[in-house]
């Protein structure tokens, strides 16, 4: 696999990396080149737009965007690109992230985003890999391996249950 | 009062005018010059940005922005202007507009918007007039009159109660 | 474009087609070969599993699965395939579909699904096309056209606003 | 009472045993033979199905299945068996388990599950005993005793109240 | 099958029968003798208690109790009997029955009830049959048949899908 | 019973009488002298305060106050009187009245109000009568009669159940 | 004031006294004779009923009943007495007590309870005193004093504000 | 800038200053003269009304009012003044402040308030400055600077991201 970045992870604050590190680790374990970007739809909109407009022509295939509260970042990136955007609602201080979810879920017709679970960085990365894996046998193979490992982990736990 | 537009009403769909007509009528009754704009943060973001960036230099003082669902319009306008933005959450097909409210309420520090009631076009217009009235005696006077009329209306209803 | 089915639309009841027709129309307009399948995780699980296991080897690239209430279909399909699964929460008779959303949103680590808006069949189809368009210039081009048409539609509405 | 297992407790993660220990203890105190199984509808679906299909012919009478988040385990077990399935929604990191509840509650017509309280392992076990007690005088008698002890405990607390 | 009543259906208002008719029909189709009782925990508590206390000794095996709003009937019946109580939260005029659900769900330790879906009369009846079927081959067989018919119905719908 | 008004029913709009007519009828049936007042905490606060301050010295014993949305009327009346205030949350256009309930429920320490059910005018009137009945044998007797009639009504329905 | 108990405080668990101590202290400060009772609608229903039926003839005027979760105690006491019942929803482990609130709020027509704030023991006691004060000048006077002290406390805080 | 107070910050408890200190600091940094007032709609209504009625004639332009629970302060101030009132819902012990939000949001037609985010003291202050800045070049300039600093902060974070 060459070094062309395939996944771009965007988040509004440096500290969101704490949660999104799960996405980072998952992509690293797959060997998928990625980048991490701090971008804010509200506080730095010009840079966010430049980022969103340019991401496709840089050959990136999937965007993972996290946000919390009035969580506009994934939706606004989707407004400027036709790449698939995976949205990660971050747990907020209000209703455990229900505000983040509802700010993402009901996007208008024509501008979809793919919402995963609250703080679901790892699942966002796996979904990105499933998409990339459609035309990348290496990744596709690794996704298959991951699925097997999930079931092996359950089997191990099943064998270990002690009362 | 001259004809300089003081309030700009933005909404994502022509049909939202049904609800926002309350704002229109209220501003008309105050004799405040205003404009109505269709703008979409998600479907027509470039035009939305041009609008949001230009609205202040055109001498407009207050923006009223309505939206529903993943309601990003008021927040995105606020990202591009320092004018006060009044947000009207529109009743949606999901949870009676709770999604609209939560998409607006928890804006990040530094980029406030002023959320009024669901479908609260009329109150948005009155709030705009309260702001404009701070330096406009005509409007200020009319707001005072409106307050009196509210209480007169209650008095009339109180007198009419028939069992 | 040849006739190989690229998108599979699954739903638990024939009558869900009323809502999912939006997805059907969108895919037809893009000329993407697709299929519509009735499958139930709860009432016909063996067939659902056969379907979910076989869908990848038939060359299908994206699955769109709708469900309501205790909405398990998208998650259970995702349990049996590594294809990207787009989940459409259907408006239910309870809390306007919040039960459908919450049954889909918090999938466990390792088994992501991509949730779109309630009754969001059209957006599910567009998201599917964005994914397919990553390696299909025809589709990619059409997605670009769709984005332009969204903004043209807003412009037309903006020009038409009559008070 | 012989050793034939009558109740099977299923949970998706080993660590869920912390909560479900309440069920374990209650069944032990009744002397009902039971088993504890780790099974995951999403991560290890083949094993889950094998388990769900086989549980009835092993003579088990009631299944207690716990899950959290997009909580599909009880519903999917119910898809493969006609034994009564008692569902325990586990407190999740999101809305205190409301997502778990709503993922279980609205099962489609034809495939019921019996939902008890959040983290309600003990009540799930008692409900299982009430069902088994319908044709087991020993268990029936113990349930009667438990009911008496509940009221005695209240009486003791009532007598102890000190201000 | 003799005529001994095995299932008692209780509801607070005659008009709740509209919803609970689904339970009635299902039990009739199974040939299970049942009774329908109007009982109110709040408005006629003495009669409700007499009913709840006597139901077991009449040989009844399962109680299905419906209620809405501050829905106390199933829980109060469970306070007076050790029979399994299946609770049907009825759709109320407030939050689509969420109040009914939350009035039932969190029963205290020691007094479980088995909550099914909102307005889920039919599923309540099936759950009752699953419980009775544990020691009744006729019913057990019919439940198996029902499960098969569910899957056949899906298959029929699957074959019929017309675009 | 003389004609001194004992209960004052306050509501913000004449049209709320549609719902509060239930309270009116109940008080009439008890022969309790009452008054109906239109008062608005927000639109006519001076009159509302005059009303709230004067109600006690007029010999009134209980206030029933209805409101919807940002429902401040009962709480503001309670701020100006030490009479018991019964609050009736009216069903609103938002979340079926959950906003009305939450605007009333969490009153600060020192200023209680007694919240009854949504649109619960009749129950508000009965609660008022229970309070007045503490020192009024006539009313007390009628409340006892009402309780008996509730149970008789249930008995009649119980006898009528037809399948 | 003689020693006749005027207020009865009921709660399902001894440990609920931690929260209800606020009610106790408030009643003590008013010099109102009261009692504290542990009673459970679900676990000790016979004793609860004996208590509820007997409370009026013992000369008690107001009942304060606390409960959490599927909070049936206040409603069930109200089913057996015509005294005013003040309900205190206790903060539960689920949705911060929303389940307690919704289990109390929507009582059926004919059986009202007066719900105060979550964990609102002190307000329940004040409301009880407002009711008793209608025919007790001593208590009435103390309620007036309390109201004055509230405003004095605010004035003191207002004077103290330091930036 | 002279010393005339332009913004009045009102809150019901001295301890609310902990949260509202964010508003204080922001106004101080802008050099806007302001005052902090403890006022309670429920516990000290006369003083609250005197305050609300007098605030405009003292030359104040914007009121920021915080409250929690049954949060009536902002709405009641708005009932007595025509100045713009910015409402800050404080995080409560119930539903993370959803009760505070819903007590503020749905104000009746004619009496708007501008709700900002939960605990959003800083955004309330910025919104106040945006309003004052409409006719105050100094403030207007500082708001522009603040907006630039937001984007610079994002840029700095973006540059710092370390994996």
PDB file of C-alpha atoms in Angstrom, chain C:
ATOM      1  CA  UNK C   1     -23.022   0.263 -16.970  1.00  0.00           C
ATOM      2  CA  UNK C   2     -23.759  -3.453 -16.940  1.00  0.00           C
ATOM      3  CA  UNK C   3     -26.582  -5.022 -15.013  1.00  0.00           C
ATOM      4  CA  UNK C   4     -24.781  -6.358 -11.948  1.00  0.00           C
ATOM      5  CA  UNK C   5     -26.796  -5.408  -8.913  1.00  0.00           C
ATOM      6  CA  UNK C   6     -24.769  -2.979  -6.798  1.00  0.00           C
ATOM      7  CA  UNK C   7     -27.218  -1.992  -4.088  1.00  0.00           C
ATOM      8  CA  UNK C   8     -29.564  -4.222  -2.121  1.00  0.00           C
ATOM      9  CA  UNK C   9     -32.477  -2.616  -0.317  1.00  0.00           C
ATOM     10  CA  UNK C  10     -33.866  -4.729   2.527  1.00  0.00           C
ATOM     11  CA  UNK C  11     -36.979  -4.040   4.586  1.00  0.00           C
ATOM     12  CA  UNK C  12     -39.054  -6.143   6.989  1.00  0.00           C
ATOM     13  CA  UNK C  13     -42.477  -5.532   5.450  1.00  0.00           C
ATOM     14  CA  UNK C  14     -43.840  -5.079   1.996  1.00  0.00           C
ATOM     15  CA  UNK C  15     -45.586  -1.914   3.135  1.00  0.00           C
ATOM     16  CA  UNK C  16     -42.259  -0.310   4.089  1.00  0.00           C
ATOM     17  CA  UNK C  17     -41.798   0.109   0.365  1.00  0.00           C
ATOM     18  CA  UNK C  18     -44.029   3.166   0.609  1.00  0.00           C
ATOM     19  CA  UNK C  19     -41.261   4.932   2.440  1.00  0.00           C
ATOM     20  CA  UNK C  20     -38.373   3.241   0.710  1.00  0.00           C
ATOM     21  CA  UNK C  21     -39.704   4.101  -2.730  1.00  0.00           C
ATOM     22  CA  UNK C  22     -37.670   7.275  -2.348  1.00  0.00           C
ATOM     23  CA  UNK C  23     -34.543   5.139  -2.314  1.00  0.00           C
ATOM     24  CA  UNK C  24     -35.761   3.139  -5.281  1.00  0.00           C
ATOM     25  CA  UNK C  25     -36.457   6.232  -7.358  1.00  0.00           C
ATOM     26  CA  UNK C  26     -33.129   7.786  -6.550  1.00  0.00           C
ATOM     27  CA  UNK C  27     -31.208   4.651  -7.549  1.00  0.00           C
ATOM     28  CA  UNK C  28     -33.264   4.346 -10.729  1.00  0.00           C
ATOM     29  CA  UNK C  29     -32.501   7.939 -11.626  1.00  0.00           C
ATOM     30  CA  UNK C  30     -28.798   7.153 -11.232  1.00  0.00           C
ATOM     31  CA  UNK C  31     -29.151   4.057 -13.359  1.00  0.00           C
ATOM     32  CA  UNK C  32     -27.660   1.913 -10.610  1.00  0.00           C
ATOM     33  CA  UNK C  33     -28.829  -1.700 -10.745  1.00  0.00           C
ATOM     34  CA  UNK C  34     -30.426  -2.618  -7.445  1.00  0.00           C
ATOM     35  CA  UNK C  35     -32.761  -5.115  -5.839  1.00  0.00           C
ATOM     36  CA  UNK C  36     -35.497  -4.845  -3.240  1.00  0.00           C
ATOM     37  CA  UNK C  37     -35.748  -7.595  -0.660  1.00  0.00           C
ATOM     38  CA  UNK C  38     -38.235  -8.302   2.111  1.00  0.00           C
ATOM     39  CA  UNK C  39     -36.306  -9.744   5.043  1.00  0.00           C
ATOM     40  CA  UNK C  40     -37.063  -9.936   8.729  1.00  0.00           C
ATOM     41  CA  UNK C  41     -34.490 -10.465  11.454  1.00  0.00           C
ATOM     42  CA  UNK C  42     -37.180 -11.579  13.867  1.00  0.00           C
ATOM     43  CA  UNK C  43     -39.840 -13.334  11.837  1.00  0.00           C
ATOM     44  CA  UNK C  44     -37.755 -14.988   9.169  1.00  0.00           C
ATOM     45  CA  UNK C  45     -34.234 -15.087  10.571  1.00  0.00           C
ATOM     46  CA  UNK C  46     -32.929 -18.045   8.558  1.00  0.00           C
ATOM     47  CA  UNK C  47     -33.768 -16.352   5.284  1.00  0.00           C
ATOM     48  CA  UNK C  48     -32.400 -13.061   6.559  1.00  0.00           C
ATOM     49  CA  UNK C  49     -29.093 -14.762   7.379  1.00  0.00           C
ATOM     50  CA  UNK C  50     -28.918 -16.533   4.034  1.00  0.00           C
ATOM     51  CA  UNK C  51     -29.518 -13.184   2.415  1.00  0.00           C
ATOM     52  CA  UNK C  52     -26.962 -11.345   4.554  1.00  0.00           C
ATOM     53  CA  UNK C  53     -24.284 -13.986   4.038  1.00  0.00           C
ATOM     54  CA  UNK C  54     -24.762 -14.156   0.300  1.00  0.00           C
ATOM     55  CA  UNK C  55     -25.034 -10.531  -0.595  1.00  0.00           C
ATOM     56  CA  UNK C  56     -21.305  -9.827  -0.839  1.00  0.00           C
ATOM     57  CA  UNK C  57     -20.438 -12.718  -3.115  1.00  0.00           C
ATOM     58  CA  UNK C  58     -23.155 -11.636  -5.500  1.00  0.00           C
ATOM     59  CA  UNK C  59     -21.041  -8.538  -6.117  1.00  0.00           C
ATOM     60  CA  UNK C  60     -23.327  -6.157  -4.288  1.00  0.00           C
ATOM     61  CA  UNK C  61     -21.421  -3.228  -2.817  1.00  0.00           C
ATOM     62  CA  UNK C  62     -23.809  -1.508  -0.422  1.00  0.00           C
ATOM     63  CA  UNK C  63     -26.814  -2.647   1.594  1.00  0.00           C
ATOM     64  CA  UNK C  64     -29.601  -0.296   2.593  1.00  0.00           C
ATOM     65  CA  UNK C  65     -31.701  -1.759   5.406  1.00  0.00           C
ATOM     66  CA  UNK C  66     -34.801  -0.143   6.857  1.00  0.00           C
ATOM     67  CA  UNK C  67     -36.581  -1.080  10.069  1.00  0.00           C
ATOM     68  CA  UNK C  68     -38.782   0.347  12.804  1.00  0.00           C
ATOM     69  CA  UNK C  69     -39.467  -0.221  16.493  1.00  0.00           C
ATOM     70  CA  UNK C  70     -37.009  -2.711  17.949  1.00  0.00           C
ATOM     71  CA  UNK C  71     -35.198  -2.219  14.673  1.00  0.00           C
ATOM     72  CA  UNK C  72     -32.706  -5.073  14.439  1.00  0.00           C
ATOM     73  CA  UNK C  73     -32.527  -5.736  10.693  1.00  0.00           C
ATOM     74  CA  UNK C  74     -29.616  -3.444   9.733  1.00  0.00           C
ATOM     75  CA  UNK C  75     -27.555  -4.502  12.730  1.00  0.00           C
ATOM     76  CA  UNK C  76     -28.163  -8.192  12.143  1.00  0.00           C
ATOM     77  CA  UNK C  77     -27.279  -7.928   8.452  1.00  0.00           C
ATOM     78  CA  UNK C  78     -24.080  -6.176   9.507  1.00  0.00           C
ATOM     79  CA  UNK C  79     -23.386  -9.123  11.806  1.00  0.00           C
ATOM     80  CA  UNK C  80     -23.190 -11.401   8.762  1.00  0.00           C
ATOM     81  CA  UNK C  81     -21.444  -9.262   6.174  1.00  0.00           C
ATOM     82  CA  UNK C  82     -18.535  -6.885   5.868  1.00  0.00           C
ATOM     83  CA  UNK C  83     -20.238  -4.752   3.257  1.00  0.00           C
ATOM     84  CA  UNK C  84     -21.182  -1.248   4.397  1.00  0.00           C
ATOM     85  CA  UNK C  85     -24.757  -1.287   5.749  1.00  0.00           C
ATOM     86  CA  UNK C  86     -26.789   1.918   5.611  1.00  0.00           C
ATOM     87  CA  UNK C  87     -29.587   1.898   8.180  1.00  0.00           C
ATOM     88  CA  UNK C  88     -32.849   3.770   7.643  1.00  0.00           C
ATOM     89  CA  UNK C  89     -34.822   4.165  10.877  1.00  0.00           C
ATOM     90  CA  UNK C  90     -38.496   4.141   9.947  1.00  0.00           C
ATOM     91  CA  UNK C  91     -40.945   6.397  11.705  1.00  0.00           C
ATOM     92  CA  UNK C  92     -42.749   4.202  14.199  1.00  0.00           C
ATOM     93  CA  UNK C  93     -45.930   4.582  16.159  1.00  0.00           C
ATOM     94  CA  UNK C  94     -43.847   5.305  19.253  1.00  0.00           C
ATOM     95  CA  UNK C  95     -41.930   8.529  19.801  1.00  0.00           C
ATOM     96  CA  UNK C  96     -41.853   9.297  16.069  1.00  0.00           C
ATOM     97  CA  UNK C  97     -39.135   6.748  15.417  1.00  0.00           C
ATOM     98  CA  UNK C  98     -36.834   7.534  18.325  1.00  0.00           C
ATOM     99  CA  UNK C  99     -37.094   3.839  19.220  1.00  0.00           C
ATOM    100  CA  UNK C 100     -35.998   2.923  15.706  1.00  0.00           C
ATOM    101  CA  UNK C 101     -33.048   5.320  15.943  1.00  0.00           C
ATOM    102  CA  UNK C 102     -31.890   4.127  19.346  1.00  0.00           C
ATOM    103  CA  UNK C 103     -32.184   0.484  18.246  1.00  0.00           C
ATOM    104  CA  UNK C 104     -29.669   1.236  15.503  1.00  0.00           C
ATOM    105  CA  UNK C 105     -27.378   3.893  16.814  1.00  0.00           C
ATOM    106  CA  UNK C 106     -25.365   2.270  19.563  1.00  0.00           C
ATOM    107  CA  UNK C 107     -24.011  -0.787  17.729  1.00  0.00           C
ATOM    108  CA  UNK C 108     -21.190  -2.556  19.583  1.00  0.00           C
ATOM    109  CA  UNK C 109     -17.568  -1.962  18.688  1.00  0.00           C
ATOM    110  CA  UNK C 110     -16.639  -4.008  15.638  1.00  0.00           C
ATOM    111  CA  UNK C 111     -19.999  -4.015  13.886  1.00  0.00           C
ATOM    112  CA  UNK C 112     -20.763  -0.512  12.561  1.00  0.00           C
ATOM    113  CA  UNK C 113     -23.811   0.547  10.615  1.00  0.00           C
ATOM    114  CA  UNK C 114     -24.343   3.927   8.969  1.00  0.00           C
ATOM    115  CA  UNK C 115     -27.549   5.472  10.246  1.00  0.00           C
ATOM    116  CA  UNK C 116     -29.259   8.153   8.164  1.00  0.00           C
ATOM    117  CA  UNK C 117     -32.339  10.231   8.929  1.00  0.00           C
ATOM    118  CA  UNK C 118     -35.743   8.875   9.936  1.00  0.00           C
ATOM    119  CA  UNK C 119     -37.569   7.721   6.817  1.00  0.00           C
ATOM    120  CA  UNK C 120     -34.437   8.884   4.983  1.00  0.00           C
ATOM    121  CA  UNK C 121     -34.648   6.507   2.047  1.00  0.00           C
ATOM    122  CA  UNK C 122     -33.491   9.068  -0.461  1.00  0.00           C
ATOM    123  CA  UNK C 123     -30.447  10.051   1.555  1.00  0.00           C
ATOM    124  CA  UNK C 124     -29.595   6.381   2.062  1.00  0.00           C
ATOM    125  CA  UNK C 125     -29.568   5.948  -1.710  1.00  0.00           C
ATOM    126  CA  UNK C 126     -27.398   9.015  -2.211  1.00  0.00           C
ATOM    127  CA  UNK C 127     -24.939   7.819   0.425  1.00  0.00           C
ATOM    128  CA  UNK C 128     -24.829   4.456  -1.330  1.00  0.00           C
ATOM    129  CA  UNK C 129     -24.055   6.254  -4.586  1.00  0.00           C
ATOM    130  CA  UNK C 130     -21.321   8.312  -2.933  1.00  0.00           C
ATOM    131  CA  UNK C 131     -19.702   5.056  -1.844  1.00  0.00           C
ATOM    132  CA  UNK C 132     -20.082   3.405  -5.220  1.00  0.00           C
ATOM    133  CA  UNK C 133     -18.994   6.604  -6.926  1.00  0.00           C
ATOM    134  CA  UNK C 134     -15.556   6.338  -5.309  1.00  0.00           C
ATOM    135  CA  UNK C 135     -14.672   3.854  -8.062  1.00  0.00           C
ATOM    136  CA  UNK C 136     -17.289   4.604 -10.667  1.00  0.00           C
ATOM    137  CA  UNK C 137     -16.831   7.793 -12.659  1.00  0.00           C
ATOM    138  CA  UNK C 138     -20.320   7.685 -14.089  1.00  0.00           C
ATOM    139  CA  UNK C 139     -21.926   7.627 -10.650  1.00  0.00           C
ATOM    140  CA  UNK C 140     -19.407  10.087  -9.283  1.00  0.00           C
ATOM    141  CA  UNK C 141     -20.316  12.487 -12.042  1.00  0.00           C
ATOM    142  CA  UNK C 142     -24.010  12.107 -11.369  1.00  0.00           C
ATOM    143  CA  UNK C 143     -23.489  12.797  -7.663  1.00  0.00           C
ATOM    144  CA  UNK C 144     -21.701  16.004  -8.631  1.00  0.00           C
ATOM    145  CA  UNK C 145     -24.647  16.901 -10.846  1.00  0.00           C
ATOM    146  CA  UNK C 146     -27.082  16.206  -8.029  1.00  0.00           C
ATOM    147  CA  UNK C 147     -25.160  18.545  -5.736  1.00  0.00           C
ATOM    148  CA  UNK C 148     -25.344  21.273  -8.358  1.00  0.00           C
ATOM    149  CA  UNK C 149     -29.062  20.703  -8.827  1.00  0.00           C
ATOM    150  CA  UNK C 150     -29.627  21.081  -5.077  1.00  0.00           C
ATOM    151  CA  UNK C 151     -28.092  24.511  -5.170  1.00  0.00           C
ATOM    152  CA  UNK C 152     -29.971  25.434  -8.338  1.00  0.00           C
ATOM    153  CA  UNK C 153     -33.213  24.430  -6.694  1.00  0.00           C
ATOM    154  CA  UNK C 154     -32.429  26.699  -3.733  1.00  0.00           C
ATOM    155  CA  UNK C 155     -31.571  29.509  -6.138  1.00  0.00           C
ATOM    156  CA  UNK C 156     -34.878  29.045  -7.930  1.00  0.00           C
ATOM    157  CA  UNK C 157     -36.798  29.141  -4.673  1.00  0.00           C
ATOM    158  CA  UNK C 158     -34.773  32.169  -3.595  1.00  0.00           C
ATOM    159  CA  UNK C 159     -35.767  33.982  -6.782  1.00  0.00           C
ATOM    160  CA  UNK C 160     -39.411  33.053  -6.372  1.00  0.00           C
ATOM    161  CA  UNK C 161     -40.015  34.251  -2.851  1.00  0.00           C
ATOM    162  CA  UNK C 162     -43.154  36.332  -2.846  1.00  0.00           C
ATOM    163  CA  UNK C 163     -44.522  38.038   0.213  1.00  0.00           C
TER     164      UNK C 163
END
